[in-house]
Backbone as CSV, one residue per row, in Angstrom:
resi,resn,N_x,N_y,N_z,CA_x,CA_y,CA_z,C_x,C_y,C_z
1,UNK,26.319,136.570,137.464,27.275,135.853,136.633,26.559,134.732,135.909
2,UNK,26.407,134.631,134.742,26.282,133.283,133.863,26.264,132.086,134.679
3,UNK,25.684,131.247,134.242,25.970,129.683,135.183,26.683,129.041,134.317
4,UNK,26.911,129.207,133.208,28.257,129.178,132.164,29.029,129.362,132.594
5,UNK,29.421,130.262,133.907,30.894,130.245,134.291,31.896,129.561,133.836
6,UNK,33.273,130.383,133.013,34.479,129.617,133.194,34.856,128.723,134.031
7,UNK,35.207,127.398,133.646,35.749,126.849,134.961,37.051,125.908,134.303
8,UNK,36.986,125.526,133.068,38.316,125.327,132.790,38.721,125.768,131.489
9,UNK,40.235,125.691,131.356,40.881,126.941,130.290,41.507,125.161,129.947
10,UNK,42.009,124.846,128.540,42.377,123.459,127.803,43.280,124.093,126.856
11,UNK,44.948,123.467,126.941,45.778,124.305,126.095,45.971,122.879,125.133
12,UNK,46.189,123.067,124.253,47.267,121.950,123.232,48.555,122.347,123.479
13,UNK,49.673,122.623,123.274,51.208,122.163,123.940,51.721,123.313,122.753
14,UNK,52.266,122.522,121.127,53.204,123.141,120.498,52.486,124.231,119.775
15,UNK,53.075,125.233,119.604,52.173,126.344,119.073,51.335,127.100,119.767
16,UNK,50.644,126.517,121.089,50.125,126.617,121.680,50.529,127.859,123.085
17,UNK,51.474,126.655,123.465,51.986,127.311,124.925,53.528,127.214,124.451
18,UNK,53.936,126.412,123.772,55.170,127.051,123.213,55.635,127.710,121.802
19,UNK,56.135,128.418,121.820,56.426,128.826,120.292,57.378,127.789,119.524
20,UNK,56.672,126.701,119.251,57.517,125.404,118.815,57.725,125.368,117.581
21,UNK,56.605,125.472,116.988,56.450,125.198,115.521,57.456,125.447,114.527
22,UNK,57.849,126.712,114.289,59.005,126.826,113.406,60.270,126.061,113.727
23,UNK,60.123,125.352,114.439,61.455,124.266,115.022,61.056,123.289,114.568
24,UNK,59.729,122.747,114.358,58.962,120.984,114.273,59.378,121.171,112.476
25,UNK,59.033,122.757,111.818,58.964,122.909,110.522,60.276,122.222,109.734
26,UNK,61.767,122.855,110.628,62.792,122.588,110.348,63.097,121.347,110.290
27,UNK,62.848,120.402,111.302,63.118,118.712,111.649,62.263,117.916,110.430
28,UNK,60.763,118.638,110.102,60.232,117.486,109.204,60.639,117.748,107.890
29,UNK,61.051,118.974,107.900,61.251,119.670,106.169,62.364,118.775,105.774
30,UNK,63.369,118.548,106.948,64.713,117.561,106.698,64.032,116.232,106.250
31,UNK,63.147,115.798,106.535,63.004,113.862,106.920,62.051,114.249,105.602
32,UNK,61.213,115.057,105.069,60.456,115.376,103.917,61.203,115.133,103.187
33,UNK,62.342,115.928,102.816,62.750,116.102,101.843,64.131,115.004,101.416
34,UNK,64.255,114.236,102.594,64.972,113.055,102.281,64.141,111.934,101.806
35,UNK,62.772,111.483,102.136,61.781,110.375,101.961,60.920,110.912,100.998
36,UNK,61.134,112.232,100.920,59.543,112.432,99.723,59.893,114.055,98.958
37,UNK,61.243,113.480,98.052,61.290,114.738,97.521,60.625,114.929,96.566
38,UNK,59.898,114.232,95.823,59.009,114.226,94.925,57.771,114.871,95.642
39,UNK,57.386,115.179,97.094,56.560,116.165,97.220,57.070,117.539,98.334
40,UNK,57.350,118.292,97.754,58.103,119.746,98.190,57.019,120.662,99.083
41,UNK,57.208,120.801,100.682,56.433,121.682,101.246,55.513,120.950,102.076
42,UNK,55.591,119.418,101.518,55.126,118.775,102.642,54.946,118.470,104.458
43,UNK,56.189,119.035,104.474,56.133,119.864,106.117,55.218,120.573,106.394
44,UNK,54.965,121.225,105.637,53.855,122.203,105.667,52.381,121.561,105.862
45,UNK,52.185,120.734,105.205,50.947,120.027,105.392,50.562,118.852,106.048
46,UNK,51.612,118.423,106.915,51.618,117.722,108.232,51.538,118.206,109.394
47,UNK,51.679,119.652,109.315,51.394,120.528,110.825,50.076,120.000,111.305
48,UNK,50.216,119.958,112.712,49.240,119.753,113.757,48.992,118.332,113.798
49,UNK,49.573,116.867,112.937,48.883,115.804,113.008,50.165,115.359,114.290
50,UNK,49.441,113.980,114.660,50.250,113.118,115.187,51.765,112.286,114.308
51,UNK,52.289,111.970,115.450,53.160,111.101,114.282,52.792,110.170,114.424
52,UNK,51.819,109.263,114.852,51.237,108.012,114.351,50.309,108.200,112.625
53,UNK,49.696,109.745,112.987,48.901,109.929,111.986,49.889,109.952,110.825
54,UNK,50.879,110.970,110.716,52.237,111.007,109.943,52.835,109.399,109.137
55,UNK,52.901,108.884,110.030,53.570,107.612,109.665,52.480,107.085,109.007
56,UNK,50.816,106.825,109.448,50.161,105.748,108.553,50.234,106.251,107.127
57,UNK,50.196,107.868,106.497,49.547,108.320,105.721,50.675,108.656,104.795
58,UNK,52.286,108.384,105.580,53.648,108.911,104.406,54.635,107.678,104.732
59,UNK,54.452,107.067,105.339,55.704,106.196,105.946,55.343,104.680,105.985
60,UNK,54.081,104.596,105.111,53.663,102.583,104.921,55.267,102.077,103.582
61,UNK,54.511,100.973,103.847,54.936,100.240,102.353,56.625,99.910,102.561
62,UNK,57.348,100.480,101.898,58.781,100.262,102.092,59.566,101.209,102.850
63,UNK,58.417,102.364,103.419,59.457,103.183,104.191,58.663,103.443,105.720
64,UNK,58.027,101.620,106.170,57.822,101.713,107.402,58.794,100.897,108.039
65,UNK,59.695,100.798,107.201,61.049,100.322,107.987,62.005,101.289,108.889
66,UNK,61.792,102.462,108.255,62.502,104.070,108.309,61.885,104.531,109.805
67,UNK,61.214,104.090,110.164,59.894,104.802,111.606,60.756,104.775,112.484
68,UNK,61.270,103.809,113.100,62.411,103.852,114.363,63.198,104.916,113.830
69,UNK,63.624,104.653,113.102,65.017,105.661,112.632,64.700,107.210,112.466
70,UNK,63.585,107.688,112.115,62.948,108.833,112.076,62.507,109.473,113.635
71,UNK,61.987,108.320,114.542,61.675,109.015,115.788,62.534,108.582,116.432
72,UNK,63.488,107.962,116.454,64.984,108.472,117.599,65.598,109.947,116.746
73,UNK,65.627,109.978,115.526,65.731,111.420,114.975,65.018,112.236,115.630
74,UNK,63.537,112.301,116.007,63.070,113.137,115.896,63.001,113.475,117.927
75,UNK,63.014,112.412,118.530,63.652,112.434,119.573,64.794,113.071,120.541
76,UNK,65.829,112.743,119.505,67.431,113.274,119.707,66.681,115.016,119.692
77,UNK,66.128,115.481,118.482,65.853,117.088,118.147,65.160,117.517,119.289
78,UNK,64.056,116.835,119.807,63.029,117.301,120.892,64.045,117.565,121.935
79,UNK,64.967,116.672,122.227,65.988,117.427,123.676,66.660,118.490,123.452
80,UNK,66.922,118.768,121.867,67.946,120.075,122.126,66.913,121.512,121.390
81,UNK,65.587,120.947,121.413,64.503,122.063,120.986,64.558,123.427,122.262
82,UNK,64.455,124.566,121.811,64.322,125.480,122.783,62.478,125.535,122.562
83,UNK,62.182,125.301,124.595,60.537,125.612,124.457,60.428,127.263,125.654
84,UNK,60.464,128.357,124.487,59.988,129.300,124.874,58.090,129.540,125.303
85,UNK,58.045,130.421,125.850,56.430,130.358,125.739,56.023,131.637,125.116
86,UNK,54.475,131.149,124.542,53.893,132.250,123.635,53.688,133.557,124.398
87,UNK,53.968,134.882,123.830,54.071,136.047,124.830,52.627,135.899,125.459
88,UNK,52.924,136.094,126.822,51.720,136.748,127.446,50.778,135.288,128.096
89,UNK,51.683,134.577,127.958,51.112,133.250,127.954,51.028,132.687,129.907
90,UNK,51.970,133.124,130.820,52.565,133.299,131.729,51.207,133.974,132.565
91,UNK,50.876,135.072,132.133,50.619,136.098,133.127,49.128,135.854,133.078
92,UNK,48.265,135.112,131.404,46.685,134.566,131.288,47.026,133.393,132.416
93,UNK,47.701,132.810,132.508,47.620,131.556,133.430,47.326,131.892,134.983
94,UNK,48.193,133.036,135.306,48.053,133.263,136.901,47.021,134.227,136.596
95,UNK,46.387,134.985,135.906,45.004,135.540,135.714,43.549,134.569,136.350
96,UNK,44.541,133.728,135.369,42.898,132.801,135.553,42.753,131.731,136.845
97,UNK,44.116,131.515,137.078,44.090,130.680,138.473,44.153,131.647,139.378
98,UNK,43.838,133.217,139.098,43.210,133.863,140.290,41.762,133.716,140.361
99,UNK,41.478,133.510,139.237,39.844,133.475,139.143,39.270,132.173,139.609
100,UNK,40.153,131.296,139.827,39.754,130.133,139.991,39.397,128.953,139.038
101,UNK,40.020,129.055,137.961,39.763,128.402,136.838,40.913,127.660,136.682
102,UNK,40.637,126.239,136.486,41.564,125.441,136.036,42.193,125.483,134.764
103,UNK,43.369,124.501,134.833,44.112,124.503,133.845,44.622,123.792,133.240
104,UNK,44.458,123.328,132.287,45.419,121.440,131.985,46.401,121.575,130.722
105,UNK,47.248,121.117,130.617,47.344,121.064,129.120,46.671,119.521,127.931
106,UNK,46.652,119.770,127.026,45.909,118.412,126.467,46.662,118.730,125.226
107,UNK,47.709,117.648,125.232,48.511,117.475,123.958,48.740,115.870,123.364
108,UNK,48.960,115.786,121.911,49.300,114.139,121.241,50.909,114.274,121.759
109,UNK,51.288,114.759,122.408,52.719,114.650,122.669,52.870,113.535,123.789
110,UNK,54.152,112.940,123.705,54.269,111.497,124.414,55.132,112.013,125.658
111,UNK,55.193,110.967,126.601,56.312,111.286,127.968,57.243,111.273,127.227
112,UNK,57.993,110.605,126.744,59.485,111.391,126.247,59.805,113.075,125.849
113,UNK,58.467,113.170,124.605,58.935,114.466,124.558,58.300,115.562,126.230
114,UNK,57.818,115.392,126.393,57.333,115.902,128.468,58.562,116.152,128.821
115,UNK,59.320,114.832,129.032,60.821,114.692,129.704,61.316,116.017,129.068
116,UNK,61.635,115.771,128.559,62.296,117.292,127.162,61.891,118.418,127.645
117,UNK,60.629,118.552,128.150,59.944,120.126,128.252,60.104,120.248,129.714
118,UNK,60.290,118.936,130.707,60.527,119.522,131.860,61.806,120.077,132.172
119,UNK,62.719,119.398,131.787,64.190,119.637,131.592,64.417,121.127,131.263
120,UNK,63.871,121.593,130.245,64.329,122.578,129.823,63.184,123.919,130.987
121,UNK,62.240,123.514,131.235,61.207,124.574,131.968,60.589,123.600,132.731
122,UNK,61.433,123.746,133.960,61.083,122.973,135.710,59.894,123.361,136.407
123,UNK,59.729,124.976,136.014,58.221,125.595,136.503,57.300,124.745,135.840
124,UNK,57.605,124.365,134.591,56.119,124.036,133.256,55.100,123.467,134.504
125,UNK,55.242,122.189,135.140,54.471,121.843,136.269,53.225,122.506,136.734
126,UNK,53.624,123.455,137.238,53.362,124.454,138.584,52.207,125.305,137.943
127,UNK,52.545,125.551,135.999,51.359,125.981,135.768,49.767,125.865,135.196
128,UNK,50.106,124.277,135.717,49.020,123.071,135.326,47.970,122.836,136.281
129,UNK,46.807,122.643,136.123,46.469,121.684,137.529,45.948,120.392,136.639
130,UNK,46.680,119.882,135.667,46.621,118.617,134.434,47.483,118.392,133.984
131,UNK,48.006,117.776,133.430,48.686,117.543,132.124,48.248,116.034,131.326
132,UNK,47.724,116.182,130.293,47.121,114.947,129.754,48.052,114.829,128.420
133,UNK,48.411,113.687,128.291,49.525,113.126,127.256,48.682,112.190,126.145
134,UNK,49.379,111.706,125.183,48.298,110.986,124.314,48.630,109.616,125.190
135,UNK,48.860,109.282,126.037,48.830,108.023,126.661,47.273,107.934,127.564
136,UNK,47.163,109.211,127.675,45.592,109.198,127.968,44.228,109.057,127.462
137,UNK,44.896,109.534,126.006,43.508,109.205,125.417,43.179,107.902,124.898
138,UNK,42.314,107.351,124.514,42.114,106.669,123.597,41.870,106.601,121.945
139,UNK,41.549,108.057,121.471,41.325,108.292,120.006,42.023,109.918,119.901
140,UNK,42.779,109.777,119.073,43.725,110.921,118.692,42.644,112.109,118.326
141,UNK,42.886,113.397,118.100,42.581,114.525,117.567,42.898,114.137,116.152
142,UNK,41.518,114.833,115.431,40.430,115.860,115.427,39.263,114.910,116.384
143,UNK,39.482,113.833,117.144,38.274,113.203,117.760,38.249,114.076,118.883
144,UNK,36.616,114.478,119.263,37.127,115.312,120.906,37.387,114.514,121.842
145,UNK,37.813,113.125,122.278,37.872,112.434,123.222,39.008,113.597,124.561
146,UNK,39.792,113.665,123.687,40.960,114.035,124.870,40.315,115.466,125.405
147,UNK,39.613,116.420,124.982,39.052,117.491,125.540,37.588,117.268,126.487
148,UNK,37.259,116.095,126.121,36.127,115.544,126.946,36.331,115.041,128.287
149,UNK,37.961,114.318,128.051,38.184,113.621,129.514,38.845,114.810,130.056
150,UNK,39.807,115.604,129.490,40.133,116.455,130.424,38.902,117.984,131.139
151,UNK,37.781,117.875,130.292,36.728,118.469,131.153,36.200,117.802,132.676
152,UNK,35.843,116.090,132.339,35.379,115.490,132.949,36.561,115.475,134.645
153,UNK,38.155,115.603,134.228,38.872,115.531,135.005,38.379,117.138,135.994
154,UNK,38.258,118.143,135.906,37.704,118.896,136.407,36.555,118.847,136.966
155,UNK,35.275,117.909,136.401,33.907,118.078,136.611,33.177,119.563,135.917
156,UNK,33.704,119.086,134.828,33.284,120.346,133.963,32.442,120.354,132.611
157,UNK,31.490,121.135,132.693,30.437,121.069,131.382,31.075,121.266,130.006
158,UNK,31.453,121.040,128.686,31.477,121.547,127.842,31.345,123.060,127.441
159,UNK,30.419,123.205,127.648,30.133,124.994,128.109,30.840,125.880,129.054
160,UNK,31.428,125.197,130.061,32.340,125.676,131.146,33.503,125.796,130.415
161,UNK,33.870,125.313,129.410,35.468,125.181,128.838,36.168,125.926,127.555
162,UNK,36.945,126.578,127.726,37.795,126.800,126.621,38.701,126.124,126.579
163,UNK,39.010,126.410,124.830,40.004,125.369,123.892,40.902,126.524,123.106
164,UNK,42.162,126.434,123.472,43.139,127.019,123.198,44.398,125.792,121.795
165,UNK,43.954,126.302,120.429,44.903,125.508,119.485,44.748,126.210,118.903
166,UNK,46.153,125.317,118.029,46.540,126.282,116.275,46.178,125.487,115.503
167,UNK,46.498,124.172,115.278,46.230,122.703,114.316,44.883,122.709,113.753
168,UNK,44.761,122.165,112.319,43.420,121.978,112.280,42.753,120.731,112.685
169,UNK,43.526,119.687,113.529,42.956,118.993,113.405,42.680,118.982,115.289
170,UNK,43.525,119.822,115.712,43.571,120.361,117.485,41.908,121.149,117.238
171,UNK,41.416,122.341,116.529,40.796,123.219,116.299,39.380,122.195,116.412
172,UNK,39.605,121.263,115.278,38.172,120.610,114.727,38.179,119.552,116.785
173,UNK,38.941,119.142,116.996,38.622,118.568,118.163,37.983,119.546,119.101
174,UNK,38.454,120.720,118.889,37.824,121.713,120.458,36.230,121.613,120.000
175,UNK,35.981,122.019,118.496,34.717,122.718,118.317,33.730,120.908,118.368
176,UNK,34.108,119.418,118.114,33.466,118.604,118.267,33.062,118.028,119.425
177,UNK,33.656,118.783,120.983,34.009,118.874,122.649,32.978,119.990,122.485
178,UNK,32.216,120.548,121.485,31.471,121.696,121.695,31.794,122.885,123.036
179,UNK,32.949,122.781,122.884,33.626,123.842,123.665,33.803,125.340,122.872
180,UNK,34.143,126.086,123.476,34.439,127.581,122.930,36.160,127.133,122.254
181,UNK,36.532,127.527,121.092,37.522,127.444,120.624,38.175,129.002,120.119
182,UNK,39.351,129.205,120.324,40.331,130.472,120.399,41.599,129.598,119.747
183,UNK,41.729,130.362,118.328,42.641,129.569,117.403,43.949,130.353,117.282
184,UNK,44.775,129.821,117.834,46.207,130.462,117.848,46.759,130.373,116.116
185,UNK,47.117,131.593,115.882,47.723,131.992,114.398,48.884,131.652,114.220
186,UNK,49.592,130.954,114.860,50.906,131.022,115.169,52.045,129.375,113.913
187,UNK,50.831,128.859,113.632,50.734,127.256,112.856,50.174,127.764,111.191
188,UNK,49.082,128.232,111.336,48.250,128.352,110.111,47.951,130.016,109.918
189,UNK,47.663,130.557,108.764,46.966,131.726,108.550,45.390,131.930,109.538
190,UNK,45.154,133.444,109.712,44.137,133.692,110.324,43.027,133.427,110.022
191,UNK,43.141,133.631,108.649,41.791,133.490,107.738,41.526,131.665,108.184
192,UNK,42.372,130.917,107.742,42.586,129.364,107.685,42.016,129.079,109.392
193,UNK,42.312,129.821,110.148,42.195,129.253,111.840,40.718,130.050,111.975
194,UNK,40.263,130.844,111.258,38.863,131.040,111.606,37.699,130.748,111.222
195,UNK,37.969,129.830,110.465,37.151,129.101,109.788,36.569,127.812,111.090
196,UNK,37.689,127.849,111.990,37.225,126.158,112.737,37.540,127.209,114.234
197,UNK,37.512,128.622,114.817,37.534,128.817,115.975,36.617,130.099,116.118
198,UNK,36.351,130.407,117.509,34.949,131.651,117.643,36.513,132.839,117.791
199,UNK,37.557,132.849,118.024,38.048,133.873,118.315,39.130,133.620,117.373
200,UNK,40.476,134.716,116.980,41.598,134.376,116.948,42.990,135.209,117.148
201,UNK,43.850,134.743,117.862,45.093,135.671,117.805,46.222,135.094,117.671
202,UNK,47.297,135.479,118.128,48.865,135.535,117.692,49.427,135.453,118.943
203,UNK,49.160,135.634,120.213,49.140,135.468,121.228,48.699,135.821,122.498
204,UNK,49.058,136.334,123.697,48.253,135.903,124.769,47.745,137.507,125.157
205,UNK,48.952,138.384,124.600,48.791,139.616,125.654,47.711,140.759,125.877
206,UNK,46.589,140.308,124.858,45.718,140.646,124.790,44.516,140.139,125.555
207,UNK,44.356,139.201,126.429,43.292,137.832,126.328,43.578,137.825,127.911
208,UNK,42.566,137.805,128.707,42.160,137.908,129.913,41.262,136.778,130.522
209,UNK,41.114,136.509,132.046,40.160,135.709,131.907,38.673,136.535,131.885
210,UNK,38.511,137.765,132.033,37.409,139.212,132.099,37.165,138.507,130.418
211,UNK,37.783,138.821,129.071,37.928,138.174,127.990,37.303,137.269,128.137
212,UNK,37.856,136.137,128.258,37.265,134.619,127.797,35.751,134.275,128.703
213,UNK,35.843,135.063,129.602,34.546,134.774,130.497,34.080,135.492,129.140
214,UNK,33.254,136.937,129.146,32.727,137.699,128.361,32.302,136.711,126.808
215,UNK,33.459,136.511,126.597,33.236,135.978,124.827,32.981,134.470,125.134
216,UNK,32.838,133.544,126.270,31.952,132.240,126.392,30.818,132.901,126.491
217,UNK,30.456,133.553,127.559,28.771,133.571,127.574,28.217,134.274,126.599
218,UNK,29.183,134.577,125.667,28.513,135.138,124.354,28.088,133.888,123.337
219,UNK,29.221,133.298,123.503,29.172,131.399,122.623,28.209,131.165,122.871
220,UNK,27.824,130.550,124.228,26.750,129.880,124.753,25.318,130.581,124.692
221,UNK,25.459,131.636,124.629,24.078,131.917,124.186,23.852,132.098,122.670
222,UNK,24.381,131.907,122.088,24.737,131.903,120.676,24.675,130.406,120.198
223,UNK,24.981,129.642,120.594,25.606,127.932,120.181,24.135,127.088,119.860
C-alpha cells in the first residue's frame, strides 16, 4: 500500500453533502433582485462565497444598513430549508469509515445555520468524526487555512487528504491545502469545476474509498 494512504476524506457542507444549492439560488435571487436589480443573475455569481464575503463586495455604502435585515432573512429560510443528501453520499461515508478513514466536514457555515441541519437530520452527527464551522477558522476560503487545520485535527499529511467541493472558491482552497481535490458539479458546470479539481462528478454513487485511494496515489505521484 502507498504510504500516501488515505487517511482523511474533507467535505464542504452545501452542494457538497447536501443538495442545497438550488434553495441558496432561490433566497439570494430574491435579496438580488430587490438590492441590485440593475445587475440580473447575480445570484449566480455569488455561489460558493461567504456572506461576510457577500456583504463586503454588494452590501457597503448605503446598503450596509440592510445586513441585519438580510441575515435574519436569510436565517428565518435556513430553518425551513430541506437538507437532503447528495445520492450515494451515505453509503461513501460508511465505506470509508470501514476503511478507517476519517471524516470531517469543513464548511463557512455558522452554528446557527448547524442548528438548522441538526434539527432537520439528527444522524448528520454520527457521520462525522469533525465538524469544523467558520468559527474555527481564522481566514475564510479560497485561503487553505480551514483544510489545513482540519488535516492537522486528524494528524494528517496533505497528501493523506481528500477535498470534496463545488465552489470556486471551496475548490481553489482544497488545491492551495495541496490536497487531492474531487469537484462536485452540482454548483458550477463540469468544464468550470475542472479547471480547479483532479476529478469530477455529480455525485457519490460512483466513488469508493478503492476510488479515492487509487486516484490519490495517482495525484501524489504525479503532484
Amino acid at each position: 500500500m502507498s504510504k500516501n494512504k488515505l487517511k482523511a476524506a474533507l467535505f464542504d457542507l452545501d452542494g457538497v453533502v447536501f443538495d442545497t444549492e438550488p434553495q441558496y439560488t432561490v433566497f439570494w435571487g430574491s435579496q438580488c433582485r430587490l438590492y441590485h436589480p440593475e445587475h440580473p443573475g447575480l445570484e449566480h455569481e455569488i455561489k460558493g462565497q461567504t456572506l461576510t464575503q457577500i456583504y463586503d463586495q454588494w452590501f457597503g455604502g448605503p446598503l450596509e444598513k440592510e445586513r441585519d435585515v438580510i441575515t435574519g432573512r436569510l436565517n428565518e429560510f435556513e430553518q425551513q430549508m430541506h437538507y437532503d443528501y447528495i445520492d450515494g453520499f451515505e453509503t461513501l461515508i460508511a465505506d470509508l469509515h470501514a476503511h478507517g478513514v476519517k471524516t470531517a466536514v469543513v464548511t463557512s457555515s455558522n452554528m446557527p445555520k448547524m442548528e438548522s441541519v441538526y434539527r432537520h437530520q439528527p444522524d448528520f452527527k454520527t457521520l462525522f468524526d469533525a465538524i469544523l464551522t467558520s468559527e474555527d477558522f481564522e481566514y475564510s476560503k479560497p485561503d487553505p487555512d480551514c483544510y489545513l487545520k482540519a488535516a492537522q485535527r486528524f494528524g494528517a499529511q496533505p497528501d493523506e487528504c481528500v477535498v470534496f467541493e463545488d465552489s470556486f472558491n471551496g475548490l481553489r482552497s482544497g488545491r492551495a491545502a495541496r490536497m487531492m481535490v474531487v469537484g462536485l458539479t452540482t454548483t458550477n458546470s463540469r468544464e468550470a469545476v475542472a479547471q480547479l479539481s483532479d476529478i469530477q462528478t455529480a455525485d457519490y454513487r460512483d466513488i469508493s474509498f478503492a476510488t479515492l485511494e487509487s486516484l490519490l496515489e495517482s495525484h501524489n505521484q504525479n503532484d
